[in-house]
PDB file of C-alpha atoms in Angstrom:
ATOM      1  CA  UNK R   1     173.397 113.704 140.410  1.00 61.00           C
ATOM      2  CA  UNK R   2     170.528 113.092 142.260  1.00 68.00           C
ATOM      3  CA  UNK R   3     170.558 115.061 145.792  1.00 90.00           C
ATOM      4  CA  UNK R   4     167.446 113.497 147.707  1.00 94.00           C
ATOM      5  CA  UNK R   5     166.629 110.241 146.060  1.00 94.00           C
ATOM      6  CA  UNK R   6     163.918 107.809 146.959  1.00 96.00           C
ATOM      7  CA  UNK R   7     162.421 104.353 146.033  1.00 96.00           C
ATOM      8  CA  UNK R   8     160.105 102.770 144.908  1.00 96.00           C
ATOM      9  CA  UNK R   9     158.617 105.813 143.298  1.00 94.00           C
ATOM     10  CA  UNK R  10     155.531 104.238 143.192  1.00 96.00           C
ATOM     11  CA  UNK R  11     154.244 101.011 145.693  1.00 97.00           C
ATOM     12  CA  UNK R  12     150.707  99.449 145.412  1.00 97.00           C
ATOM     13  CA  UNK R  13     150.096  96.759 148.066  1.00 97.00           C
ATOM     14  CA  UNK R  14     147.228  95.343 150.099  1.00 97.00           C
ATOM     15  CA  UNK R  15     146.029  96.061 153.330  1.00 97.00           C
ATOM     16  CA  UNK R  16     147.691  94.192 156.165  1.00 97.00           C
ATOM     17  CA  UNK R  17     150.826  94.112 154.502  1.00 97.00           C
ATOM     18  CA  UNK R  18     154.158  95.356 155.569  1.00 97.00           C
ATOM     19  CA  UNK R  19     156.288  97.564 153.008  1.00 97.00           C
ATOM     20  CA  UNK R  20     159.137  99.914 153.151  1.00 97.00           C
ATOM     21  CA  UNK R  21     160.385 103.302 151.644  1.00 97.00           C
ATOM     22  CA  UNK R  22     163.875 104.378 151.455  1.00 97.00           C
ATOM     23  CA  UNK R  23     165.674 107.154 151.182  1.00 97.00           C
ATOM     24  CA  UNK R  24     169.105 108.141 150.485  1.00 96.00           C
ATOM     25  CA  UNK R  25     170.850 112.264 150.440  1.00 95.00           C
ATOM     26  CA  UNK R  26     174.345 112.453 149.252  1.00 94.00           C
ATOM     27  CA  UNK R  27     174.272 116.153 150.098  1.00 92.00           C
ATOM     28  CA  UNK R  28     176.576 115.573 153.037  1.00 91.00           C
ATOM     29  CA  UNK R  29     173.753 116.521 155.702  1.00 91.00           C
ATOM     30  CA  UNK R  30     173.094 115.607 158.804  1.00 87.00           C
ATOM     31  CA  UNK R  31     169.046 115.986 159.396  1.00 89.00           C
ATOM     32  CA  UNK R  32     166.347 114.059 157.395  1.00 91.00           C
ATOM     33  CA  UNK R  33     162.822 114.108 157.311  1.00 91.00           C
ATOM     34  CA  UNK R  34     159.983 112.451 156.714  1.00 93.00           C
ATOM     35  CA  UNK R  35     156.706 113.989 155.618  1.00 93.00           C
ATOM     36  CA  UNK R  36     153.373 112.802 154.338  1.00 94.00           C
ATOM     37  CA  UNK R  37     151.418 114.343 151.835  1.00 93.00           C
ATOM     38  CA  UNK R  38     147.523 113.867 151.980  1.00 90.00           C
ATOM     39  CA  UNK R  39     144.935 113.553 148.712  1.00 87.00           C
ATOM     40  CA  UNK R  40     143.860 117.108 149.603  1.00 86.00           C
ATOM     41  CA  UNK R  41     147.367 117.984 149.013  1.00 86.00           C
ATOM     42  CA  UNK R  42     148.197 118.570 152.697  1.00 88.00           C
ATOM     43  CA  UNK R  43     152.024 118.346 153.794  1.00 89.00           C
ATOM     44  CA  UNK R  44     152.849 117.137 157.505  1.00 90.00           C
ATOM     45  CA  UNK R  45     155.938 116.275 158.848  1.00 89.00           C
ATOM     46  CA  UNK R  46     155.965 112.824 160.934  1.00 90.00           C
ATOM     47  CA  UNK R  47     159.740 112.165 161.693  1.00 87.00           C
ATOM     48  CA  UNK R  48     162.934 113.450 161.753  1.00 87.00           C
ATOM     49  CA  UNK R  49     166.962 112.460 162.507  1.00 86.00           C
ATOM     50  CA  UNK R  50     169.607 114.590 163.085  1.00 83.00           C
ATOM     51  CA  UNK R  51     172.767 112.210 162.977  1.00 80.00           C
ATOM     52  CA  UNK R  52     170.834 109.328 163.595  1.00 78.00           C
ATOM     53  CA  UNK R  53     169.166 110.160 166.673  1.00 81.00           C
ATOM     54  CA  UNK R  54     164.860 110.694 166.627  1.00 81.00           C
ATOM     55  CA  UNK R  55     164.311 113.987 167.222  1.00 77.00           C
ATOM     56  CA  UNK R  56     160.780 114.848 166.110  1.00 74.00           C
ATOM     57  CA  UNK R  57     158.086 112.647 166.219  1.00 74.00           C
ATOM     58  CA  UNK R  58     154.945 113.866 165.767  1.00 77.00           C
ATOM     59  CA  UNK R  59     151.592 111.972 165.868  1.00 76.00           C
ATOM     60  CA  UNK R  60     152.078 109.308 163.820  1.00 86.00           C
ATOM     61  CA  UNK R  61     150.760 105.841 164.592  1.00 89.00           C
ATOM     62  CA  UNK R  62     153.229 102.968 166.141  1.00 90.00           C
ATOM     63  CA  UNK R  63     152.658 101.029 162.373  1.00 94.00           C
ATOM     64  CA  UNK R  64     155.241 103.837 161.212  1.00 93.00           C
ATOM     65  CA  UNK R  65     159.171 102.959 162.326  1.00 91.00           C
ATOM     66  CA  UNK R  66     161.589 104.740 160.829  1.00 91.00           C
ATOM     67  CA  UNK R  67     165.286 103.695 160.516  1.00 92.00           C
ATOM     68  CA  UNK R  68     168.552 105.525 160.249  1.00 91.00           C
ATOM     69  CA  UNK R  69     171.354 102.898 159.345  1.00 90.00           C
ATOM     70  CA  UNK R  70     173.818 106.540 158.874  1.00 89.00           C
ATOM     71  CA  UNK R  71     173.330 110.003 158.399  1.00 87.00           C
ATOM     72  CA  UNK R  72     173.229 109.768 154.916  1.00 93.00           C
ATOM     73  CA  UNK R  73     170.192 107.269 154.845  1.00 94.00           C
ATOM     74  CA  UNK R  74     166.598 107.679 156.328  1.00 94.00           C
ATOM     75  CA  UNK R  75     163.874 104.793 155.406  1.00 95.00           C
ATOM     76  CA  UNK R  76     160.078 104.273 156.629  1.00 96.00           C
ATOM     77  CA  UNK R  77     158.670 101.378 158.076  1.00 96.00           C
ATOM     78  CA  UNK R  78     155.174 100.478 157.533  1.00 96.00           C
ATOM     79  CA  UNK R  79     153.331  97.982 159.423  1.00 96.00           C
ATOM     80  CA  UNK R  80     149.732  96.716 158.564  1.00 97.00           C
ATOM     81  CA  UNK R  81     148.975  99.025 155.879  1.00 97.00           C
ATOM     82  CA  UNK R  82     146.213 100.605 156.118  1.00 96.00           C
ATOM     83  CA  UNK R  83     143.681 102.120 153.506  1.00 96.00           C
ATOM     84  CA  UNK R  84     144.083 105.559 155.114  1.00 94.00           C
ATOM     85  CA  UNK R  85     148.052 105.324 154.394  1.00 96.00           C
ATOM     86  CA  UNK R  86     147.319 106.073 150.664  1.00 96.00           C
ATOM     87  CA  UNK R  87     149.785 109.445 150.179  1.00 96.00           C
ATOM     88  CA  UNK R  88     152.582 110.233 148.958  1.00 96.00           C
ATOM     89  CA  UNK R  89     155.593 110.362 151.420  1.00 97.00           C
ATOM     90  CA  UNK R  90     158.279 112.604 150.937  1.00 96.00           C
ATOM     91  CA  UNK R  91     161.710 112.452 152.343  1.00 96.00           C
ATOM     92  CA  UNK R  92     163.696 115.413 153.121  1.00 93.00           C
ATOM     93  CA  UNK R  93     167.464 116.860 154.175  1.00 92.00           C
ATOM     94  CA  UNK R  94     169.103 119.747 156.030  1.00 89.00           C
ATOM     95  CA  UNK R  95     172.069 120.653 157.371  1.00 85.00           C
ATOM     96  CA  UNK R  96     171.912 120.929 160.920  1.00 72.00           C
ATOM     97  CA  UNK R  97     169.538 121.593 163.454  1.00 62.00           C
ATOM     98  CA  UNK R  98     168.972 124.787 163.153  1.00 65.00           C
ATOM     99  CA  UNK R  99     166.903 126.467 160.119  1.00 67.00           C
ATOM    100  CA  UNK R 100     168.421 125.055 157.102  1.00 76.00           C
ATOM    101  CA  UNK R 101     166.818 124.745 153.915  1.00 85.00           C
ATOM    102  CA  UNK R 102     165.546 121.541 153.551  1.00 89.00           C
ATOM    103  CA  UNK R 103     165.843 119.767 150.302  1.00 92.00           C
ATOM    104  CA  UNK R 104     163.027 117.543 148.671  1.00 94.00           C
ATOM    105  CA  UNK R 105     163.122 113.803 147.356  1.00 94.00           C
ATOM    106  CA  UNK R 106     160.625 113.227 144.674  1.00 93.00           C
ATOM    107  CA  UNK R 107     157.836 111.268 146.764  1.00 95.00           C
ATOM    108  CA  UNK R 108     156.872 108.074 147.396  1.00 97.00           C
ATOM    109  CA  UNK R 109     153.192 107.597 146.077  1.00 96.00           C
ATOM    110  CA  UNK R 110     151.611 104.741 148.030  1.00 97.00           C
ATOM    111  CA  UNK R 111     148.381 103.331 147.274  1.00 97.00           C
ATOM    112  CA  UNK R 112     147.106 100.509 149.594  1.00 97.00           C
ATOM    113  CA  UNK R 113     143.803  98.323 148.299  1.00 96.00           C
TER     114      UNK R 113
ATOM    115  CA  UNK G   1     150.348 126.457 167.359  1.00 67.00           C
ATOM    116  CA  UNK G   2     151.578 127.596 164.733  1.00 75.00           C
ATOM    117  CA  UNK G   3     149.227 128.262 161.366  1.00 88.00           C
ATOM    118  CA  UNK G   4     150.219 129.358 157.831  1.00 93.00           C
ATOM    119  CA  UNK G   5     147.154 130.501 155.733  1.00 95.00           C
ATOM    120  CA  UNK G   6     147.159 130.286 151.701  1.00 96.00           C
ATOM    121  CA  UNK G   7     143.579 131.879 150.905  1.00 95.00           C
ATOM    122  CA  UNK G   8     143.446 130.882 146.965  1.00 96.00           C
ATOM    123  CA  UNK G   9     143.085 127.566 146.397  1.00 95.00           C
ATOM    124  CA  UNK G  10     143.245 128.465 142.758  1.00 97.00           C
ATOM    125  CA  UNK G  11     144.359 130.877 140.532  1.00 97.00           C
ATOM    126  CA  UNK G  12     145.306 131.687 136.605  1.00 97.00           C
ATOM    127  CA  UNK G  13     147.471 134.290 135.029  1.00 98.00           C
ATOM    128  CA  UNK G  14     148.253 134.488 131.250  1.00 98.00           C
ATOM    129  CA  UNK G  15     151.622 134.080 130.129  1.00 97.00           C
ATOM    130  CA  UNK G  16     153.892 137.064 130.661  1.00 97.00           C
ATOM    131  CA  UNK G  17     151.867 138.396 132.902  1.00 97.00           C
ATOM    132  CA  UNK G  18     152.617 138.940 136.674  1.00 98.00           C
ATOM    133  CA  UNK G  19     150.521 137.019 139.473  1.00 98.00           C
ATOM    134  CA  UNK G  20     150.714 137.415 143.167  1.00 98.00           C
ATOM    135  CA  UNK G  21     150.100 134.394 145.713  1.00 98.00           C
ATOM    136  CA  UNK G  22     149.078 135.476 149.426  1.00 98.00           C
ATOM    137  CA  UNK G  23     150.294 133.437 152.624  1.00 97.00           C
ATOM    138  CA  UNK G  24     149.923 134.619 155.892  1.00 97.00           C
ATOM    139  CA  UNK G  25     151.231 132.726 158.919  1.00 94.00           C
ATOM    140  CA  UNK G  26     150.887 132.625 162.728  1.00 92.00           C
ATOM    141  CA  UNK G  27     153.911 132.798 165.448  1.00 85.00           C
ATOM    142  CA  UNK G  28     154.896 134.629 168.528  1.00 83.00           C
ATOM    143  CA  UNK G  29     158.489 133.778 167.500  1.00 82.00           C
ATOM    144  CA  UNK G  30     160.790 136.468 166.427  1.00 79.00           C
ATOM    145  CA  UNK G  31     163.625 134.425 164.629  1.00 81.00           C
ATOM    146  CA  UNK G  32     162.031 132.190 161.997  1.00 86.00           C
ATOM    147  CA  UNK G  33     162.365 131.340 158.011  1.00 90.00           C
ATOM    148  CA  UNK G  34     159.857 131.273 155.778  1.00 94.00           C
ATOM    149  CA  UNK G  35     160.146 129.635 151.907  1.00 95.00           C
ATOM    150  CA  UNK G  36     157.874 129.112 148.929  1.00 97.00           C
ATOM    151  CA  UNK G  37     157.764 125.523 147.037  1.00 96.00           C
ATOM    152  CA  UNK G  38     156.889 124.501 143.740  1.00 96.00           C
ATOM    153  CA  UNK G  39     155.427 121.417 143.592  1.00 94.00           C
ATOM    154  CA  UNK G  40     154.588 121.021 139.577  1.00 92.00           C
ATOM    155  CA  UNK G  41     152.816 117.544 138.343  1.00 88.00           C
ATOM    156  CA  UNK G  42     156.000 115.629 138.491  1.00 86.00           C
ATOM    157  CA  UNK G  43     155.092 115.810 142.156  1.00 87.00           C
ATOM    158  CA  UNK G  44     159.135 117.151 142.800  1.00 87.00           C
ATOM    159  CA  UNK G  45     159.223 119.604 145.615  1.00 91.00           C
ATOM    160  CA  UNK G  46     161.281 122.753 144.509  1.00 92.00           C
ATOM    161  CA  UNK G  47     162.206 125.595 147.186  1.00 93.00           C
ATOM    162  CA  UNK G  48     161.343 128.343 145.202  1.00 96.00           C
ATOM    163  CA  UNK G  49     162.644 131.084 147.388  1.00 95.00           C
ATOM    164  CA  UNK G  50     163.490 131.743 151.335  1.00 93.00           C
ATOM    165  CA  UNK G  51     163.000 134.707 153.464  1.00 93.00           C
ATOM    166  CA  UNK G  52     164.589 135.465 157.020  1.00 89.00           C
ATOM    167  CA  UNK G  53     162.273 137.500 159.707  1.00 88.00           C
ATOM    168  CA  UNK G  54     165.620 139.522 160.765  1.00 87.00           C
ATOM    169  CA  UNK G  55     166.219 140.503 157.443  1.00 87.00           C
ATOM    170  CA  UNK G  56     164.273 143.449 156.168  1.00 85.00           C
ATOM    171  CA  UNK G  57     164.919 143.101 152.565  1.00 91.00           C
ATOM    172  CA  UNK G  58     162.782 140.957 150.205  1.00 94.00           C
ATOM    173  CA  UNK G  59     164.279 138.004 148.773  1.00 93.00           C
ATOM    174  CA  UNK G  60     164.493 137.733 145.080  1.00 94.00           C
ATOM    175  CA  UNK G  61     165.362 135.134 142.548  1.00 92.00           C
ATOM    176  CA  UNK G  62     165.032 136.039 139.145  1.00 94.00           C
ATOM    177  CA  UNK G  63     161.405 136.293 138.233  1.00 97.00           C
ATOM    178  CA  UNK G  64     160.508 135.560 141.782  1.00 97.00           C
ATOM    179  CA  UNK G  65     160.244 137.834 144.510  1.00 97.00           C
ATOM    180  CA  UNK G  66     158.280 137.929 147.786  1.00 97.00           C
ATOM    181  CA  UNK G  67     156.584 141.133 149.761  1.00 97.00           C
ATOM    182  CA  UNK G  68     157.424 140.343 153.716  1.00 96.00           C
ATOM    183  CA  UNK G  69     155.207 141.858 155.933  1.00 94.00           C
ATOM    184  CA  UNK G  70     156.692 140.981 159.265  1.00 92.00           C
ATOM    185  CA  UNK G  71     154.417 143.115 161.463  1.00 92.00           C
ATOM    186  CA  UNK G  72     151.538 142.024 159.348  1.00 94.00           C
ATOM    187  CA  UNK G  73     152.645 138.397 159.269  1.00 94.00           C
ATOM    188  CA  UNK G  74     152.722 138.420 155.440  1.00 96.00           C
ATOM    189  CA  UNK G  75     154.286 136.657 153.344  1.00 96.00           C
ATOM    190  CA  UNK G  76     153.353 136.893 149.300  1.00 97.00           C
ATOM    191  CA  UNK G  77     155.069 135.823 146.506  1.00 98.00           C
ATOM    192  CA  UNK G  78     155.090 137.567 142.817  1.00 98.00           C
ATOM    193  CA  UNK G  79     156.119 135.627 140.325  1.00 98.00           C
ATOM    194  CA  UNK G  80     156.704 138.129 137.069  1.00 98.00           C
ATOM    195  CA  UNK G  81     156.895 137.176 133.099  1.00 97.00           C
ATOM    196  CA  UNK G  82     155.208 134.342 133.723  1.00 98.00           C
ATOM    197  CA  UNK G  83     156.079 131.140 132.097  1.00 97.00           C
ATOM    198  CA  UNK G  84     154.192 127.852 130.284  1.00 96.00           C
ATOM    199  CA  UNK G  85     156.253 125.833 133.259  1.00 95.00           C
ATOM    200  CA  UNK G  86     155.458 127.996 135.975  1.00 97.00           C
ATOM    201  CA  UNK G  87     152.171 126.096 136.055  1.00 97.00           C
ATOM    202  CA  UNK G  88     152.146 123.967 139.365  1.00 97.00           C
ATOM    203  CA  UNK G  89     151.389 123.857 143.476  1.00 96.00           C
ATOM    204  CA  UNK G  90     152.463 126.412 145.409  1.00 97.00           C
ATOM    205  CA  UNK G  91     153.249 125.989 148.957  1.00 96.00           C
ATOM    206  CA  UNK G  92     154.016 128.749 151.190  1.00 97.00           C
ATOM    207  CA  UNK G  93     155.948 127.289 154.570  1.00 94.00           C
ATOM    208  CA  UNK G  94     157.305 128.475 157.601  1.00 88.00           C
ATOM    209  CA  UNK G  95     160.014 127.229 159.433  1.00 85.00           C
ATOM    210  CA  UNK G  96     159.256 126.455 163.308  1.00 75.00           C
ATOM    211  CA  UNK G  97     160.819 124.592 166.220  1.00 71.00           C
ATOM    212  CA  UNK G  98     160.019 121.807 166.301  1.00 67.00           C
ATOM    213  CA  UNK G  99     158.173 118.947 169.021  1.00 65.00           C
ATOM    214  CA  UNK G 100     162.040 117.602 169.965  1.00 64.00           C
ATOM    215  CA  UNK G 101     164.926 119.451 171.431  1.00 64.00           C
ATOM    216  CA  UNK G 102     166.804 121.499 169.308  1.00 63.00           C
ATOM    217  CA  UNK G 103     164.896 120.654 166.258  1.00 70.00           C
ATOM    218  CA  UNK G 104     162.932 122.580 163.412  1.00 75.00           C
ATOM    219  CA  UNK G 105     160.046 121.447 161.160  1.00 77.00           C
ATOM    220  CA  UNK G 106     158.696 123.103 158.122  1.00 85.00           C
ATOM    221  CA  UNK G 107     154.616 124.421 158.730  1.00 88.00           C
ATOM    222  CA  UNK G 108     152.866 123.995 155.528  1.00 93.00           C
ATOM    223  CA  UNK G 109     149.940 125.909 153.771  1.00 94.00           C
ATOM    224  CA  UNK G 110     147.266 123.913 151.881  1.00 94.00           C
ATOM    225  CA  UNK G 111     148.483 125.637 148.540  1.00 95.00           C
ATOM    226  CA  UNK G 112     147.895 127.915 145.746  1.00 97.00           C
ATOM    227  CA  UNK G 113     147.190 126.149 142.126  1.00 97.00           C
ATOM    228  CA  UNK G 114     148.772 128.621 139.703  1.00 97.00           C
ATOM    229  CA  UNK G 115     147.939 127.991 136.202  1.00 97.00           C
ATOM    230  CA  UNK G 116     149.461 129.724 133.393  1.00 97.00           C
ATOM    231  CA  UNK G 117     147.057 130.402 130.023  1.00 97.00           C
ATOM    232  CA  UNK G 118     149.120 130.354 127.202  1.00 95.00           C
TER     233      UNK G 118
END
């Protein structure tokens, strides 16, 4: 069974559209994250939720929203894709707030034209 | 802010030999985790291994081990007997609080390329 799961795996759109990612942990925790993964290879984190509630948000422009329907489920908004979006986004789980290990999903690798 | 510092973009070790990757980080926090991930071309993120600061013993899993220099900030990994699938990204990370209350937020390094020569 698949812990971390995300789709699409892959997405290839144009710019100005509007696309989502989703993600989905049946590991029973409570935190998610999302991170973004640069061509250089670079991971940052952008968001995360701990039952539902925002509780990091780094730098990330307003284009980004994500949404967490339940614990179990963290997806990213994109709006007006840009060319510099082109990564791969990765979402991630923990239990708790406090320093859990967090658990992978196997990327999102978006490529905008 | 806080840094972590892989200083070999690339490296190669032949199979069943033993390879060390380097990682230094920088914190004035006392209580923190550090890990190792695998990231091989599937692109799958794999925690490798974790450390605590408080504890003084290194971690180990199997072929894996780590050498924790707290005072030194160090963090290395050894990876022993090593394997054909071995061959991937390595990402040393450090485990910080994070920008909202209460929270935590894994600190990357740039990564280590390991490849194995059969």
């Amino acid at each position: 069974d698949t812990a971390v799961s995300q789709t699409p795996k892959y997405l290839v759109t144009q710019m100005g559209n509007d696309k989502s990612i989703k993600c989905e942990q049946n590991l029973g925790h409570d935190t998610m994250y999302w991170y973004k993964q640069d061509s250089k290879k670079f991971l940052k984190i952008m968001f995360s939720y701990n039952n539902k509630e925002l509780i990091i948000n780094e730098t990330v422009p307003n284009r980004f929203s994500p949404k967490s329907p339940d614990k179990a489920h963290l997806n990213l908004h994109i709006n007006s894709l840009e060319l510099g979006d082109s990564a791969v986004y990765f979402c991630a789980s923990s239990q708790g707030r406090s320093m859990g290990t967090q658990y992978f999903g196997p990327g999102t690798r978006l490529t905008v034209l | 802010a806080q840094t972590v510092t892989q200083s070999q973009p690339e490296m190669s070790v032949q199979e069943a030999e033993t390879v060390t990757l380097s990682c230094t980080y920088d914190t004035s926090e006392s209580n923190y985790y550090l890990f190792w991930y695998k990231q091989p071309p599937s692109r799958q993120m794999i925690l490798v291994i974790r450390q605590e600061a408080y504890k003084q013993q290194n971690a180990t899993e199997n072929r894996f081990s780590v050498n924790f220099q707290k005072a030194a900030k160090s963090f290395s990994l050894k990876i022993s007997d090593s394997q054909l699938g071995d061959t991937a990204m390595y990402f040393c990370a450090f485990m910080t609080r994070g920008s909202g209350a209460g929270s935590y937020q894994l600190t990357f390094g740039k990564g280590t390329k390991l490849s194995v020569i059969p």
